[in-house]
Coordinates of C-alpha atoms in Angstrom, one line a residue:
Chain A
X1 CA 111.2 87.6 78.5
X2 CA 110.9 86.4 81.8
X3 CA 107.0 86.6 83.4
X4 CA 104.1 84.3 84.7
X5 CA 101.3 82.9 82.5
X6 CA 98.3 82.4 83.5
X7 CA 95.8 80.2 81.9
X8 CA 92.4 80.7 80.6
X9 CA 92.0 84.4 80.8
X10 CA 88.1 83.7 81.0
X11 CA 86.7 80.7 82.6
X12 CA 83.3 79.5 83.1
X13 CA 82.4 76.6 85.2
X14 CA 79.0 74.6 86.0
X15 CA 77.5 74.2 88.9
X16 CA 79.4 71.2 91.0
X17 CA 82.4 71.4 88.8
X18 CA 85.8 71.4 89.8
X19 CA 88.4 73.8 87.5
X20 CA 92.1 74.3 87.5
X21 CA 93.7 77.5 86.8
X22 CA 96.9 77.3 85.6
X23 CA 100.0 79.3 86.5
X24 CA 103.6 79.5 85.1
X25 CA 106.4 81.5 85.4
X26 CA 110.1 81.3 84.3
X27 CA 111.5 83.9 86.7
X28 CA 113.2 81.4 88.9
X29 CA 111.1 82.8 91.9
X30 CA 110.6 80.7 95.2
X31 CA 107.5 82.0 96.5
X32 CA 104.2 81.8 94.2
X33 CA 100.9 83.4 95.6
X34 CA 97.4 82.7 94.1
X35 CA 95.1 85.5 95.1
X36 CA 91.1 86.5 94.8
X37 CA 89.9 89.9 94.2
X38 CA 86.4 91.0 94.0
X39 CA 84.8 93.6 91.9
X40 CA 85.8 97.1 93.6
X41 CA 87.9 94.9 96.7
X42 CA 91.8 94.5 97.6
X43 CA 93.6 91.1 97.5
X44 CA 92.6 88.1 99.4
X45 CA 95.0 85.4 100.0
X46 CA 94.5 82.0 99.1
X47 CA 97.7 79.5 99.0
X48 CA 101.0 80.4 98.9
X49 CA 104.0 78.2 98.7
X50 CA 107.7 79.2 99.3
X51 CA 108.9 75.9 98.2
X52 CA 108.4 73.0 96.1
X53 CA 106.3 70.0 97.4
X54 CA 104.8 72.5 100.2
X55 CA 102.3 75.4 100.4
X56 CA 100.5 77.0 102.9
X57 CA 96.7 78.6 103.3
X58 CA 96.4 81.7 103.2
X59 CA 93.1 84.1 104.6
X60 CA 90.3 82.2 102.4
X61 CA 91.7 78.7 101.4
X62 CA 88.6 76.6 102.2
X63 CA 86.6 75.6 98.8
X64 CA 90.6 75.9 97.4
X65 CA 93.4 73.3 96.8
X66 CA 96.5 73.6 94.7
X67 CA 100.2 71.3 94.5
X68 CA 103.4 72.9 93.6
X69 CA 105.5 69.6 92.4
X70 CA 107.7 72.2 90.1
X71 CA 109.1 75.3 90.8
X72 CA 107.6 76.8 87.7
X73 CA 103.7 75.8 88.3
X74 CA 101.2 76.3 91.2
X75 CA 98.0 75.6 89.5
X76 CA 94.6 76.2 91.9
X77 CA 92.0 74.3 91.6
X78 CA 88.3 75.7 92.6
X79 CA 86.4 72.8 93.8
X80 CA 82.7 72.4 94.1
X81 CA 82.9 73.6 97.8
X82 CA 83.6 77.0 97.4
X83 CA 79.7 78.1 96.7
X84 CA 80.6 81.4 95.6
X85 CA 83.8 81.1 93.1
X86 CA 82.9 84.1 90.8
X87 CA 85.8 86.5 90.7
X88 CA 89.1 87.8 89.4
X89 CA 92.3 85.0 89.9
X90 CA 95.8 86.2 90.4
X91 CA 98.6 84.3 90.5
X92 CA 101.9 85.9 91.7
X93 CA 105.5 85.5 92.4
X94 CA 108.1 86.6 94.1
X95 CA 112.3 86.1 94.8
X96 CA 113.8 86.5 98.2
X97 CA 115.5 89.7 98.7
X98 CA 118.7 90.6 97.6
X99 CA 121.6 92.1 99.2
X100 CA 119.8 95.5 99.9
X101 CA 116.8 93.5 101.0
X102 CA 114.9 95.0 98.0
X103 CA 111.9 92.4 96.1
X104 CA 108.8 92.7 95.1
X105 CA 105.7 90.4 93.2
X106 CA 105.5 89.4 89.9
X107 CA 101.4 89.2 88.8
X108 CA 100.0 87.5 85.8
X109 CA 97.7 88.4 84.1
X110 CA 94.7 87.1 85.6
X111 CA 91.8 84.1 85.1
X112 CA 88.3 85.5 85.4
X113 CA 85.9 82.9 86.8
X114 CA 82.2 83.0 86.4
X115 CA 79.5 80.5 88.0
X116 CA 77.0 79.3 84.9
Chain B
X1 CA 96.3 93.7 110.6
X2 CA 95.7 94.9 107.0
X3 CA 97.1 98.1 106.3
X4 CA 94.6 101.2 105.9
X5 CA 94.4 103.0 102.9
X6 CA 93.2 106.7 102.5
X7 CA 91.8 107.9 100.5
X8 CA 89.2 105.1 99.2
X9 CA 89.2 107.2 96.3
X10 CA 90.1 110.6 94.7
X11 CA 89.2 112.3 91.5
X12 CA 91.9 114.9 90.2
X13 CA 92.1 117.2 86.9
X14 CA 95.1 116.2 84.5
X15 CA 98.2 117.9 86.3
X16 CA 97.0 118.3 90.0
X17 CA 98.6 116.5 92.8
X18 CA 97.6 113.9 95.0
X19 CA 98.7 111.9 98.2
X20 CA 97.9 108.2 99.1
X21 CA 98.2 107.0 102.2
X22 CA 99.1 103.6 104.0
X23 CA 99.3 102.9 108.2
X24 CA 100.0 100.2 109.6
X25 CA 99.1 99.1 113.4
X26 CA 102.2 96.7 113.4
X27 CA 106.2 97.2 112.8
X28 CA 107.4 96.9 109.2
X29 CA 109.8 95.8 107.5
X30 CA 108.8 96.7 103.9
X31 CA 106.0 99.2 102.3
X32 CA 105.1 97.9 98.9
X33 CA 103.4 100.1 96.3
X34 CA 101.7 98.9 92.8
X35 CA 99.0 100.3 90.6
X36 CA 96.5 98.2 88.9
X37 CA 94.3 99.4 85.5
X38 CA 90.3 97.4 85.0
X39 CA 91.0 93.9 84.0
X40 CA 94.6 94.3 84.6
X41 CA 97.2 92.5 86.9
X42 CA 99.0 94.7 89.5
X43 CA 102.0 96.0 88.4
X44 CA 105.1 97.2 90.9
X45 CA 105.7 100.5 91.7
X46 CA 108.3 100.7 93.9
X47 CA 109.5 99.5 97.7
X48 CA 110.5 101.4 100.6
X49 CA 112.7 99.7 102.9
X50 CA 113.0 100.8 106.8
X51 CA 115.9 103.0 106.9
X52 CA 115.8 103.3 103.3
X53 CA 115.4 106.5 101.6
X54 CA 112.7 107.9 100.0
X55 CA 111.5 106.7 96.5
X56 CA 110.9 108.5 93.2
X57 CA 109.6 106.9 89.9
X58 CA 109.1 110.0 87.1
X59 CA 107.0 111.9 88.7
X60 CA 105.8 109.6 91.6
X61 CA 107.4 109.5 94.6
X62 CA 106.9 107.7 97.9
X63 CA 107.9 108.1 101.9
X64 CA 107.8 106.1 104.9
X65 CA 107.7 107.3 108.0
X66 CA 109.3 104.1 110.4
X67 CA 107.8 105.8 113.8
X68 CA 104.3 105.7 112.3
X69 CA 104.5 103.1 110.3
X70 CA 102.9 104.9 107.2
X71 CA 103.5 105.1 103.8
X72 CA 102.4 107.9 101.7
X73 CA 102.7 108.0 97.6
X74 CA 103.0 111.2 95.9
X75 CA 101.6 111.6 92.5
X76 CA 102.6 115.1 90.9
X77 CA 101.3 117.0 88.0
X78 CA 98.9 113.8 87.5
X79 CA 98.6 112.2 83.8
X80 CA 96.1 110.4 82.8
X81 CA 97.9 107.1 82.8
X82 CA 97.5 107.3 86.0
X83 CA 94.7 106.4 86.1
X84 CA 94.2 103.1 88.4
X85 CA 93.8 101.5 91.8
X86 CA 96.6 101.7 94.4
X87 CA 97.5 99.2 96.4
X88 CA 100.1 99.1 99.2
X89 CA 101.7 96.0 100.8
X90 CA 102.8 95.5 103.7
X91 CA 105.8 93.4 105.3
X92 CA 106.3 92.9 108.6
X93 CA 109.6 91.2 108.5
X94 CA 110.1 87.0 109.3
X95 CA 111.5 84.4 107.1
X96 CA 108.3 84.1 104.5
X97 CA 108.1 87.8 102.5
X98 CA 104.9 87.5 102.6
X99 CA 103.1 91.3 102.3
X100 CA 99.4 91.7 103.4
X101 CA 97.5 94.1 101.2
X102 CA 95.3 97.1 101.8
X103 CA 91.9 97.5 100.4
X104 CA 93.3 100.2 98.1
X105 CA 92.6 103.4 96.6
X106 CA 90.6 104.0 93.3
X107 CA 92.4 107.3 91.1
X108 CA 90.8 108.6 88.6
X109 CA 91.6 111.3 86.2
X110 CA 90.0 113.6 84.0
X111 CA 91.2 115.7 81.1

């Protein structure tokens, strides 16, 4: 079946360290979205790329960088910048639209981050 | 630019209605709907195209009024799966499909 992976589902990360969250899908989708959501708060954009070998920053991309050299992967990696990385990851995809202009987003499943 | 959401947040017996609402202060193209469970990704609902018809899905249904540029989601005779946070997405048309989320709004249900 056709989906996106994403990879740890839990994450814990020192002080000072960078971590990559990983990202999959085999849907054949263009677009890919990483996104951040806070305890009780709607979805924040962070990078999204419409096509391999380019991406773009979204609403809160400092402390952020990712690389989409396959169409399949966008990992995100959280660097040591962003001082306050604690929070629910989401990854997302989606195709362009088809003939009756109809799409919509595929979401995996989620990495939860948390500062140690 | 983000869409509004109303309510934040609505508590409903098993079986009772409820309405969800999503404006927009910009033209769309596209209202998104999906429904997200704790600890769970998003899932899609449905989308409403302008100049498209209205949407049903069991017993959810959705609208969008093009001249206001609101979305509303009807829930009927509620169930307890659904149970969840609503989001709505907005697109305002271009080359990049990219939708720009509202906060959303919590549901819960009791038996």
């Amino acid at each position: 079946d056709g989906g996106i992976t994403q990879s740890p589902k839990y994450l814990f990360r020192k002080e000072g360290q960078n971590v990559t969250l990983s990202c999959e899908q085999n849907l054949n989708h263009d677009a890919m979205y990483w996104y951040r959501q806070d305890p009780g708060q709607g979805l924040r954009l962070i990078y999204y790329s419409q096509i391999v070998n380019d991406f773009q920053k979204g609403d809160i991309a400092e402390g952020y960088s990712v690389s989409r050299e396959k169409k399949e992967s966008f990992p995100l990696t959280v660097t040591s910048a962003q001082k306050n990385p604690t929070a629910f990851y989401l990854c997302a995809s989606s195709s362009r639209p088809g003939q009756g202009g109809e799409y919509g987003y595929t979401f995996g499943s989620g990495t939860r981050l948390t500062v140690v | 630019q983000q869409p509004v959401q109303s309510p934040q947040a609505v508590i409903l017996r098993e079986g009772e209605d409820a309405v969800i609402n999503c404006s927009s202060s910009k033209a769309l193209y596209s209202v998104h709907w999906y429904r997200q469970k704790h600890g769970e990704a998003p899932v899609f609902l449905m989308i409403l195209l302008k100049g498209g018809e209205q949407k049903g899905h069991e017993k959810i249904s959705a609208s969008f009024n093009e001249k206001k540029q609101q979305s509303s989601l009807y829930l009927t005779a509620s169930q307890l799966s659904y149970s969840g946070t609503y989001f709505c997405g907005t697109d305002q048309g271009g080359s990049n499909y990219q939708l720009i989320w509202g906060a959303g709004t919590k549901l819960i249900i009791k038996p």
